[in-house]
Coordinates of C-alpha atoms in Angstrom, one line a residue:
Chain G
M1 CA 23.3 12.0 138.4
R2 CA 27.1 11.9 138.8
V3 CA 28.5 8.6 139.9
L4 CA 32.0 8.3 141.4
A5 CA 33.3 4.7 141.0
I6 CA 36.0 2.8 142.7
E7 CA 37.6 -0.4 141.3
S8 CA 40.0 -2.5 143.3
S9 CA 39.2 -6.2 142.5
C10 CA 42.7 -7.3 141.4
D11 CA 45.9 -5.5 140.5
E12 CA 44.6 -2.3 139.1
T13 CA 43.4 0.6 141.3
A14 CA 40.9 2.8 139.4
V15 CA 38.6 5.7 140.0
A16 CA 36.1 7.3 137.6
L17 CA 33.5 10.0 137.5
F18 CA 30.5 9.5 135.2
D19 CA 27.7 11.8 134.4
G20 CA 24.5 9.9 133.8
R21 CA 22.5 12.7 132.3
S22 CA 24.9 13.4 129.5
G23 CA 26.2 9.8 129.3
K24 CA 29.7 11.2 129.5
L25 CA 32.7 9.9 131.3
L26 CA 34.0 13.0 133.0
A27 CA 37.3 11.6 134.1
H28 CA 38.9 8.3 134.9
R29 CA 42.3 7.1 136.2
V30 CA 43.9 3.7 136.5
H31 CA 47.0 2.8 138.4
S32 CA 48.5 -0.6 137.5
Q33 CA 50.3 -2.6 140.2
T34 CA 52.2 -4.7 137.6
D35 CA 55.5 -3.6 139.1
V36 CA 54.5 -4.7 142.6
H37 CA 53.7 -8.2 141.5
A38 CA 56.1 -8.8 138.5
E39 CA 58.9 -10.2 140.6
Y40 CA 56.6 -12.8 142.1
G41 CA 55.4 -14.0 138.7
G42 CA 51.7 -13.4 139.7
V43 CA 49.4 -11.3 141.7
V44 CA 50.1 -11.5 145.5
P45 CA 46.7 -10.8 147.1
E46 CA 48.1 -9.2 150.3
L47 CA 50.4 -6.9 148.4
A48 CA 47.5 -5.9 146.1
A49 CA 45.3 -4.9 149.0
R50 CA 48.2 -2.9 150.6
D51 CA 48.9 -1.0 147.3
H52 CA 45.2 -0.2 146.7
M53 CA 45.2 1.5 150.1
R54 CA 48.2 3.6 149.3
R55 CA 46.8 4.7 145.9
L56 CA 43.1 5.4 146.5
P57 CA 43.2 8.8 148.1
S58 CA 45.5 10.4 145.6
L59 CA 43.9 8.7 142.6
T60 CA 40.5 9.9 143.7
R61 CA 41.7 13.5 144.2
A62 CA 43.4 13.4 140.8
T63 CA 40.2 12.1 139.1
L64 CA 38.0 14.9 140.6
T65 CA 40.7 17.5 139.7
D66 CA 40.6 16.1 136.1
A67 CA 36.8 16.5 136.0
G68 CA 37.1 20.0 137.6
V69 CA 34.6 19.2 140.4
G70 CA 34.6 18.8 144.1
Y71 CA 33.0 16.1 146.4
D72 CA 29.7 18.1 146.4
A73 CA 29.3 17.1 142.8
I74 CA 29.0 13.4 143.6
D75 CA 25.4 12.1 143.6
A76 CA 26.2 8.5 144.3
V77 CA 29.2 6.1 144.7
A78 CA 29.6 2.7 143.0
Y79 CA 32.3 0.3 143.9
T80 CA 33.3 -3.2 142.8
A81 CA 31.9 -5.7 145.3
G82 CA 33.1 -8.8 143.4
P83 CA 34.2 -11.1 142.0
G84 CA 37.9 -10.6 142.8
L85 CA 40.5 -10.9 145.6
A86 CA 38.6 -10.5 148.9
G87 CA 41.2 -8.3 150.6
A88 CA 41.6 -6.1 147.6
L89 CA 37.8 -5.7 147.2
M90 CA 37.4 -4.9 150.9
T91 CA 39.8 -2.0 150.7
G92 CA 38.1 -0.3 147.8
A93 CA 34.6 -1.0 149.2
A94 CA 35.4 0.4 152.6
F95 CA 36.9 3.5 151.0
A96 CA 33.9 4.0 148.8
K97 CA 31.5 3.5 151.6
G98 CA 33.4 6.1 153.7
I99 CA 33.0 8.7 150.9
A100 CA 29.3 7.9 150.3
A101 CA 28.4 7.9 154.0
S102 CA 30.2 11.2 154.7
R103 CA 28.6 12.9 151.7
R104 CA 25.2 11.4 152.5
V105 CA 24.8 9.9 149.0
P106 CA 23.7 6.4 148.1
A107 CA 26.3 3.6 147.5
L108 CA 26.1 0.4 145.5
G109 CA 28.3 -2.6 145.2
V110 CA 28.7 -3.5 141.5
N111 CA 29.6 -6.8 139.8
H112 CA 32.9 -6.4 138.1
L113 CA 31.9 -8.7 135.2
E114 CA 28.8 -6.7 134.6
G115 CA 31.0 -3.7 134.3
H116 CA 33.1 -5.4 131.7
I117 CA 30.3 -6.4 129.4
L118 CA 28.6 -3.0 129.7
A119 CA 31.8 -1.1 129.0
P120 CA 31.1 -0.8 125.2
L121 CA 28.0 1.3 126.2
L122 CA 30.5 4.1 127.0
G123 CA 31.7 4.2 123.4
D124 CA 30.5 6.2 120.4
D125 CA 28.8 3.1 118.9
P126 CA 27.0 1.5 121.9
P127 CA 25.3 -1.9 121.2
A128 CA 21.6 -2.3 121.5
F129 CA 20.2 -5.1 123.7
P130 CA 20.1 -8.1 123.4
F131 CA 23.6 -9.2 122.4
L132 CA 26.1 -12.0 122.8
A133 CA 29.0 -11.1 125.1
L134 CA 32.5 -12.6 125.0
L135 CA 34.3 -11.8 128.2
V136 CA 38.0 -12.6 127.9
S137 CA 40.5 -11.6 130.5
G138 CA 43.2 -13.0 132.8
G139 CA 40.5 -14.3 135.1
H140 CA 37.6 -15.1 133.0
S141 CA 36.6 -16.6 129.6
Q142 CA 32.8 -16.6 129.2
L143 CA 30.1 -16.5 126.6
I144 CA 27.1 -14.7 127.9
E145 CA 23.7 -14.0 126.4
V146 CA 22.8 -10.5 127.5
R147 CA 19.1 -9.7 127.2
E148 CA 19.3 -6.4 129.1
V149 CA 21.0 -4.9 132.1
G150 CA 20.8 -7.5 134.8
D151 CA 19.5 -10.4 132.6
Y152 CA 22.5 -12.6 131.8
R153 CA 22.6 -16.3 130.8
L154 CA 26.0 -18.1 130.9
L155 CA 26.3 -20.1 127.6
G156 CA 29.8 -21.4 128.1
E157 CA 33.1 -20.8 129.9
S158 CA 36.6 -22.1 130.2
I159 CA 36.7 -25.3 132.3
D160 CA 40.3 -24.5 133.3
D161 CA 42.6 -21.6 132.4
A162 CA 41.2 -18.2 131.4
I163 CA 42.4 -17.0 127.9
G164 CA 44.4 -14.2 129.4
E165 CA 46.0 -16.6 131.8
A166 CA 46.9 -18.9 128.9
F167 CA 48.6 -15.9 127.1
D168 CA 50.5 -15.0 130.3
K169 CA 51.6 -18.5 131.1
S170 CA 52.7 -19.2 127.5
A171 CA 54.6 -15.9 127.6
K172 CA 56.3 -17.0 130.7
L173 CA 57.4 -20.2 129.0
M174 CA 59.0 -18.0 126.3
G175 CA 60.8 -15.9 128.9
L176 CA 58.7 -12.8 128.2
G177 CA 58.2 -12.0 131.9
Y178 CA 55.0 -11.5 133.8
P179 CA 52.4 -10.5 132.7
G180 CA 53.6 -11.2 129.2
G181 CA 50.4 -11.7 127.2
A182 CA 50.7 -8.5 125.3
A183 CA 54.4 -9.1 124.7
L184 CA 53.5 -12.6 123.3
S185 CA 51.1 -10.9 120.9
R186 CA 53.8 -8.5 119.7
L187 CA 56.2 -11.4 119.2
A188 CA 53.5 -13.3 117.2
E189 CA 53.5 -10.5 114.6
Q190 CA 56.9 -11.7 113.5
G191 CA 56.0 -15.4 113.4
D192 CA 54.3 -17.9 111.1
P193 CA 50.9 -18.8 112.5
T194 CA 50.8 -22.1 110.6
A195 CA 54.3 -23.2 111.7
V196 CA 53.1 -25.2 114.7
P197 CA 50.0 -27.3 114.2
F198 CA 48.3 -26.9 117.6
T199 CA 45.0 -28.7 118.1
R200 CA 42.1 -26.3 118.6
P201 CA 40.8 -27.3 122.0
M202 CA 37.2 -28.5 122.5
V203 CA 36.0 -27.7 119.0
N204 CA 34.9 -31.2 118.3
R205 CA 32.8 -31.4 121.4
P206 CA 29.3 -30.0 121.4
G207 CA 28.5 -27.1 123.7
L208 CA 30.1 -23.8 124.2
D209 CA 32.7 -24.5 126.9
L210 CA 36.3 -23.6 126.4
S211 CA 39.6 -25.1 127.6
F212 CA 43.1 -23.7 127.4
S213 CA 45.4 -25.5 129.8
G214 CA 46.1 -28.3 127.2
L215 CA 47.2 -25.6 124.7
K216 CA 49.6 -24.2 127.3
T217 CA 51.2 -27.7 127.6
A218 CA 51.4 -27.9 123.8
V219 CA 53.2 -24.6 123.8
A220 CA 55.7 -26.0 126.3
N221 CA 56.2 -29.0 124.1
A222 CA 56.6 -26.9 121.0
I223 CA 59.3 -24.8 122.7
A224 CA 61.1 -27.9 123.9
A225 CA 61.0 -29.3 120.3
G226 CA 63.0 -26.3 119.2
H227 CA 60.3 -24.3 117.3
A228 CA 61.2 -20.6 117.1
H229 CA 59.4 -18.6 119.8
E230 CA 57.8 -16.2 117.3
D231 CA 56.3 -19.1 115.4
V232 CA 55.0 -20.7 118.6
A233 CA 53.5 -17.4 119.6
A234 CA 51.9 -16.8 116.3
S235 CA 50.5 -20.3 116.1
F236 CA 49.2 -20.2 119.7
E237 CA 47.5 -16.9 119.0
R238 CA 45.9 -18.1 115.8
T239 CA 44.7 -21.3 117.5
V240 CA 43.1 -19.3 120.3
I241 CA 41.3 -17.0 117.9
D242 CA 40.2 -19.9 115.6
T243 CA 38.7 -21.6 118.6
L244 CA 36.9 -18.5 119.7
V245 CA 35.5 -18.0 116.2
I246 CA 34.1 -21.5 116.1
K247 CA 32.5 -21.2 119.5
L248 CA 31.1 -17.8 118.8
T249 CA 29.6 -18.9 115.5
R250 CA 27.9 -21.7 117.4
A251 CA 26.6 -19.4 120.1
L252 CA 25.3 -16.9 117.6
D253 CA 23.6 -19.6 115.6
Q254 CA 22.0 -21.1 118.7
T255 CA 20.7 -17.8 120.1
G256 CA 19.9 -16.1 116.9
L257 CA 21.7 -13.0 118.1
D258 CA 23.4 -10.7 115.5
R259 CA 25.3 -8.4 117.8
L260 CA 28.5 -9.3 119.6
V261 CA 30.2 -7.5 122.4
V262 CA 33.8 -8.4 123.2
A263 CA 35.2 -7.2 126.6
G264 CA 38.0 -7.8 129.1
G265 CA 41.7 -7.4 128.7
V266 CA 42.1 -9.8 125.8
A267 CA 39.6 -7.7 123.9
A268 CA 42.5 -5.3 123.3
N269 CA 44.2 -8.0 121.1
R270 CA 44.3 -6.6 117.6
P271 CA 44.3 -9.8 115.6
L272 CA 41.3 -11.0 117.6
R273 CA 39.5 -7.7 117.0
Q274 CA 40.1 -7.9 113.3
R275 CA 39.0 -11.5 112.9
L276 CA 35.8 -10.8 114.9
V277 CA 35.0 -7.8 112.7
E278 CA 35.4 -9.9 109.6
M279 CA 33.3 -12.7 111.1
M280 CA 30.4 -10.4 112.0
A281 CA 30.6 -8.6 108.7
E282 CA 30.2 -12.0 106.9
R283 CA 27.2 -12.8 109.1
G284 CA 25.6 -9.4 108.5
G285 CA 25.9 -8.5 112.2
A286 CA 27.9 -6.1 114.2
V287 CA 30.7 -6.4 116.8
H288 CA 31.3 -3.8 119.5
F289 CA 34.4 -3.4 121.6
P290 CA 35.2 -1.0 124.4
A291 CA 37.8 1.6 123.8
I292 CA 41.3 -0.1 124.2
E293 CA 41.9 1.6 127.5
L294 CA 38.6 0.3 128.8
C295 CA 39.2 -3.3 128.0
T296 CA 41.4 -3.9 131.0
D297 CA 40.2 -3.3 134.6
N298 CA 38.9 0.3 135.1
A299 CA 36.4 2.2 137.1
A300 CA 34.6 3.8 134.2
M301 CA 32.8 0.6 133.5
I302 CA 31.9 0.3 137.2
A303 CA 30.5 3.8 137.1
L304 CA 28.4 3.0 134.1
A305 CA 27.0 -0.3 135.5
G306 CA 26.5 1.4 138.8
Y307 CA 24.7 4.3 137.2
R308 CA 22.3 2.0 135.3
R309 CA 21.2 0.5 138.6
L310 CA 21.4 3.5 140.9
A311 CA 19.3 5.6 138.5
A312 CA 16.6 2.9 138.7
G313 CA 16.7 3.3 142.5
E314 CA 18.8 0.4 143.5
R315 CA 21.0 0.8 146.6
D316 CA 23.1 -1.4 148.8
A317 CA 20.8 -3.5 150.9
L318 CA 23.1 -3.1 153.9
P319 CA 24.3 0.0 155.7
G320 CA 27.7 -1.7 155.9
F321 CA 29.0 -3.7 153.0
R322 CA 29.8 -7.2 151.8
V323 CA 32.1 -8.3 149.1
R324 CA 32.0 -11.5 147.2
A325 CA 35.2 -13.2 145.9
R326 CA 33.0 -15.3 143.7
W327 CA 29.9 -13.7 142.2
P328 CA 28.7 -15.3 138.9
L329 CA 26.9 -13.0 136.5
A330 CA 24.0 -15.4 136.1
E331 CA 23.1 -14.6 139.8
L332 CA 22.4 -10.9 139.0
E333 CA 18.9 -9.6 138.7
L334 CA 17.3 -6.7 137.0
P335 CA 18.0 -3.3 138.6
R336 CA 15.7 -3.2 141.6
M337 CA 14.4 -0.4 143.8
L338 CA 14.7 -0.9 147.5
D339 CA 11.4 -0.1 149.3
S340 CA 13.0 2.7 151.2
A341 CA 14.9 4.2 148.3
V342 CA 13.6 7.3 146.4
P343 CA 14.5 7.2 142.7
V344 CA 16.9 9.8 141.6
T345 CA 16.3 11.9 138.5
P346 CA 18.9 10.7 135.9
Chain K
M1 CA 36.7 19.8 168.6
N2 CA 34.7 16.9 167.0
I3 CA 36.4 13.6 166.3
L4 CA 35.3 10.3 164.8
Y5 CA 37.4 7.2 165.6
L6 CA 37.1 3.8 163.8
D7 CA 38.9 0.6 164.7
S8 CA 38.5 -2.9 163.4
S9 CA 42.1 -4.1 163.8
T10 CA 41.2 -7.0 166.2
E11 CA 38.3 -9.3 166.9
A12 CA 36.6 -6.1 168.3
C13 CA 34.7 -3.6 166.2
T14 CA 34.8 -0.3 168.0
A15 CA 34.1 3.3 167.2
G16 CA 33.8 6.5 169.2
V17 CA 32.8 10.1 168.7
L18 CA 34.1 13.1 170.7
A19 CA 31.7 16.0 170.2
G20 CA 32.9 19.0 172.2
D21 CA 33.4 17.5 175.6
R22 CA 31.0 14.6 175.1
V23 CA 32.3 11.1 174.4
V24 CA 30.1 8.3 173.0
T25 CA 31.6 5.0 172.1
D26 CA 30.5 1.5 171.0
F27 CA 32.2 -1.8 171.1
E28 CA 31.3 -5.2 169.8
I29 CA 33.2 -8.5 169.4
A30 CA 32.5 -9.5 165.8
P31 CA 35.5 -11.3 164.4
R32 CA 34.0 -11.6 160.9
G33 CA 31.5 -8.8 160.8
H34 CA 33.6 -5.7 160.6
A35 CA 32.6 -4.8 157.1
E36 CA 29.0 -4.9 158.0
K37 CA 29.1 -3.3 161.4
L38 CA 31.7 -0.5 161.5
L39 CA 29.9 2.1 159.4
P40 CA 26.4 1.7 161.0
M41 CA 28.2 1.8 164.3
A42 CA 29.8 5.1 163.4
E43 CA 26.6 6.6 162.0
G44 CA 24.7 5.6 165.2
L45 CA 27.3 7.3 167.4
L46 CA 27.2 10.5 165.3
E47 CA 23.4 10.6 165.7
Q48 CA 23.7 10.0 169.4
A49 CA 26.2 12.8 169.7
Q50 CA 23.9 14.9 167.5
I51 CA 26.6 15.9 165.0
D52 CA 27.1 15.0 161.3
F53 CA 30.1 14.1 159.2
A54 CA 30.2 17.7 158.1
D55 CA 30.8 18.8 161.7
L56 CA 33.9 16.7 162.2
D57 CA 37.4 18.2 162.6
L58 CA 39.5 15.0 162.7
I59 CA 39.2 11.3 161.8
G60 CA 41.1 8.7 163.9
F61 CA 41.7 5.2 162.8
G62 CA 43.0 2.0 164.4
R63 CA 46.2 1.6 162.4
G64 CA 47.0 -1.9 163.8
P65 CA 48.9 -4.1 164.2
G66 CA 46.2 -6.8 164.0
S67 CA 44.2 -8.5 161.3
F68 CA 45.4 -7.2 157.9
T69 CA 41.9 -7.1 156.5
G70 CA 40.4 -5.6 159.7
V71 CA 43.0 -2.9 159.8
R72 CA 42.3 -2.0 156.2
I73 CA 38.5 -1.8 156.7
A74 CA 38.8 0.9 159.3
T75 CA 41.7 2.7 157.6
A76 CA 40.1 2.7 154.2
M77 CA 36.8 3.8 155.5
A78 CA 38.5 6.6 157.5
Q79 CA 40.4 7.6 154.4
G80 CA 37.2 7.9 152.4
I81 CA 35.5 10.0 155.0
A82 CA 38.7 12.2 155.4
I83 CA 39.1 13.0 151.7
A84 CA 35.4 13.6 151.1
R85 CA 35.2 16.0 154.0
D86 CA 38.8 17.4 153.7
L87 CA 39.8 16.3 157.2
P88 CA 43.1 15.4 158.7
M89 CA 43.6 11.9 160.1
V90 CA 45.5 10.4 163.0
G91 CA 46.4 6.7 163.4
I92 CA 46.3 5.0 166.8
S93 CA 48.3 1.9 167.5
S94 CA 46.2 -1.1 168.7
L95 CA 49.0 -1.9 171.2
A96 CA 49.1 1.7 172.6
C97 CA 45.3 1.7 172.8
L98 CA 45.3 -1.6 174.7
A99 CA 47.9 -0.2 177.1
A100 CA 45.9 3.0 177.7
G101 CA 43.0 0.7 178.6
A102 CA 45.1 -1.3 181.0
F103 CA 46.3 1.9 182.8
R104 CA 42.7 3.2 182.9
R105 CA 41.5 0.0 184.6
L106 CA 44.4 0.2 187.1
E107 CA 43.3 3.7 188.0
E108 CA 39.7 2.7 188.2
S109 CA 40.6 0.0 190.7
G110 CA 42.6 2.5 192.8
E111 CA 46.0 1.1 192.0
N112 CA 49.1 3.2 191.7
T113 CA 50.2 3.4 188.1
R114 CA 53.5 5.1 188.5
D115 CA 56.0 2.3 188.5
V116 CA 53.9 0.0 186.3
E117 CA 55.0 -1.3 183.0
V118 CA 52.1 -2.5 180.7
R119 CA 53.2 -5.2 178.4
V120 CA 50.9 -5.6 175.4
A121 CA 50.8 -8.7 173.2
I122 CA 48.4 -9.6 170.4
D123 CA 48.4 -13.1 169.0
A124 CA 50.0 -12.7 165.5
R125 CA 49.5 -16.3 164.5
M126 CA 52.4 -18.3 163.0
G127 CA 54.0 -18.6 166.5
E128 CA 54.5 -14.9 166.9
I129 CA 53.1 -11.9 168.8
Y130 CA 52.7 -8.2 168.1
R131 CA 54.3 -6.7 171.2
A132 CA 55.1 -3.4 172.8
A133 CA 55.4 -2.1 176.4
Y134 CA 54.6 1.2 177.9
R135 CA 54.9 3.3 181.1
L136 CA 52.9 6.3 182.1
G137 CA 54.8 9.6 181.8
E138 CA 54.0 13.3 182.5
L139 CA 50.3 14.2 182.1
D140 CA 49.5 10.5 181.8
G141 CA 51.0 10.2 178.3
L142 CA 52.3 6.8 177.2
I143 CA 56.0 6.3 177.1
T144 CA 57.2 3.5 174.9
V145 CA 59.7 1.2 176.7
V146 CA 59.5 -1.7 174.2
E147 CA 59.0 -0.6 170.6
E148 CA 56.2 -2.2 168.5
A149 CA 57.4 -5.3 166.7
V150 CA 56.3 -8.8 165.5
T151 CA 58.4 -11.3 167.4
E152 CA 58.6 -14.7 169.0
P153 CA 56.5 -14.7 172.2
T154 CA 59.0 -13.1 174.5
F155 CA 59.5 -9.7 176.3
P156 CA 62.8 -7.9 177.3
V157 CA 63.4 -7.5 181.0
A158 CA 60.8 -5.2 182.6
Q159 CA 61.7 -1.6 183.4
G160 CA 59.1 -1.3 186.2
S161 CA 58.8 -3.2 189.4
R162 CA 55.3 -4.2 188.6
V163 CA 54.0 -5.5 185.3
V164 CA 50.5 -5.7 183.8
A165 CA 50.2 -8.2 180.9
C166 CA 47.4 -7.1 178.5
G167 CA 46.1 -8.6 175.2
T168 CA 45.3 -11.9 173.5
G169 CA 48.9 -12.8 173.2
F170 CA 48.9 -13.7 176.9
G171 CA 45.9 -15.9 176.3
R172 CA 47.6 -17.7 173.5
Y173 CA 50.9 -17.9 175.4
P174 CA 50.0 -18.0 179.2
A175 CA 53.6 -18.5 180.3
L176 CA 54.4 -15.1 178.8
G177 CA 52.3 -13.5 181.6
G178 CA 54.2 -15.4 184.3
G179 CA 56.8 -14.0 186.7
S180 CA 56.7 -12.5 190.2
E181 CA 56.5 -8.9 188.9
V182 CA 53.2 -9.5 187.1
I183 CA 50.4 -8.0 189.1
R184 CA 47.6 -8.5 186.6
V185 CA 46.9 -10.4 183.4
E186 CA 44.2 -9.3 181.0
P187 CA 44.3 -12.0 178.3
E188 CA 41.0 -11.1 176.8
A189 CA 41.5 -7.3 176.6
L190 CA 40.7 -5.8 173.2
P191 CA 41.2 -2.2 172.0
H192 CA 38.3 0.2 172.9
A193 CA 37.5 3.5 171.2
R194 CA 37.2 5.3 174.5
D195 CA 41.0 4.7 175.2
A196 CA 41.9 5.6 171.6
L197 CA 40.0 8.9 171.9
A198 CA 41.7 9.6 175.2
L199 CA 45.1 9.1 173.4
I200 CA 44.1 11.3 170.5
R201 CA 43.2 14.2 172.8
K202 CA 46.7 14.1 174.2
L203 CA 48.5 14.0 170.8
P204 CA 50.1 17.2 169.4
E205 CA 48.7 18.6 166.1
S206 CA 52.0 17.6 164.4
E207 CA 50.8 13.9 164.6
R208 CA 48.0 14.7 162.2
I209 CA 48.4 13.3 158.7
A210 CA 46.7 13.5 155.3
A211 CA 44.6 10.6 154.0
D212 CA 47.4 9.8 151.5
E213 CA 49.8 9.1 154.4
A214 CA 47.3 7.1 156.4
V215 CA 48.9 3.7 156.1
P216 CA 48.5 0.8 158.6
S217 CA 51.3 -0.5 160.6
Y218 CA 51.2 -4.1 159.6
L219 CA 54.5 -4.9 161.3
R220 CA 54.6 -8.2 159.4
D221 CA 55.8 -7.3 156.0
K222 CA 57.0 -10.7 154.7
V223 CA 53.8 -11.7 153.1
A224 CA 54.9 -13.2 149.7
G225 CA 57.3 -15.9 148.7
R226 CA 59.6 -15.2 145.8

């Protein structure tokens, strides 16, 4: 079963083609809209939707050309149905449904967060179920117990800013532009991570929730107090990582899990990767990351998540489509076969 | 020639199929249900016309102006069908489609259409309208006399002795449809696929575009503050 996937939940337009039988990603392309939104200092939803529409046809054509196949090779279409920006989601969903309907193949709306946490399954070292997932991006910071595909329990999440958001906002305070999270991390390499004694948020409270808006304020104060930007950046990054290590240790102890999956844009952060590798080695467990290029939003992960459900016989319940700006992972269910659907051989 | 037309640019969800000489259309007022209704509507019409997506030669789409999200639903769905079936596309203005409907209704009621100007206004919110005006030319083609624009609710002086005022803009701003030259006001008129298909049949092949070029005419482009 070859699945074409379309992702358009925020400011990346992405298309992928995945072959379920071989488990191989045949091709995937991502177009980032960063330039469209940079001058506004954040993602403008209407501009995002407009740009998705401009990019989708050529990006899809290029992806199929990369894979060396035509539309007749597509057995099913998966698309991101949420969570995300409603207008942006609608554009990709309508486009995907048009392809699926006209080729008479099944379609399925996929949860973007499920895509992220299953992304490491596309790698050479896929994790076995169950595992603990840390989802860290510009929009989400969650700790999730993953029993199997479709069985998710939210253990904790940020009560305010997402981690990626805290990186980007702190970067903005340092004049690193938008989105500046990655630039902040590069600047941090030159700084002293012990120079500014930031408080690690929420670590003295029980539970697994996170909070980063206070840290962002502390960054503003540290800059105002005259600390060198590279020292503030290094201290900020160290504080975030320390906090995550404390919460992850707690979550692993609580659940008894010994496998950790880290996904989302912030999973590309090298110091974070290194610390989590060390942490899991000390615990005698293992940590799995997606390939760097599959940490940020992409359609490969949507293709994989879609495939796992489509192959089980799951289909869109509606002939039309619905998108959900909010769609918590915990609401997902195991892949289910519609009464009318005929299972497709993988 | 087999054509599928999709339009969800306004409160109406409308689709039509031209299969040879046969035209089948559907129309439903569903302000928030476009995403759920448009595709099943199109599939139903193809079935009624006894053709499949594979038999199509051209995809038409309502390119707006109108609801941004609505315009995108029809356009993106049409793009998806077009690329997957390697078909050309043609975009139809919601304002021109409304005007074609107004001229059709005039003819159906036995009125002379020759010196009539059809003014079209769609409520654009924020105190503005999407407007345009048309006359009928040779072979019943539309001639634009006021170009599409998003403006304050006003119209330039009419170029015909008789005016038909068509579209929700005249419902929102009733005074806009006043004046001695106005012979008919249609404040509840919405675009219908039958009028769009009639317009498409008159368009030259040079109007056809690739899916990559199929962009809506939003008219309102100031959508973000800096």
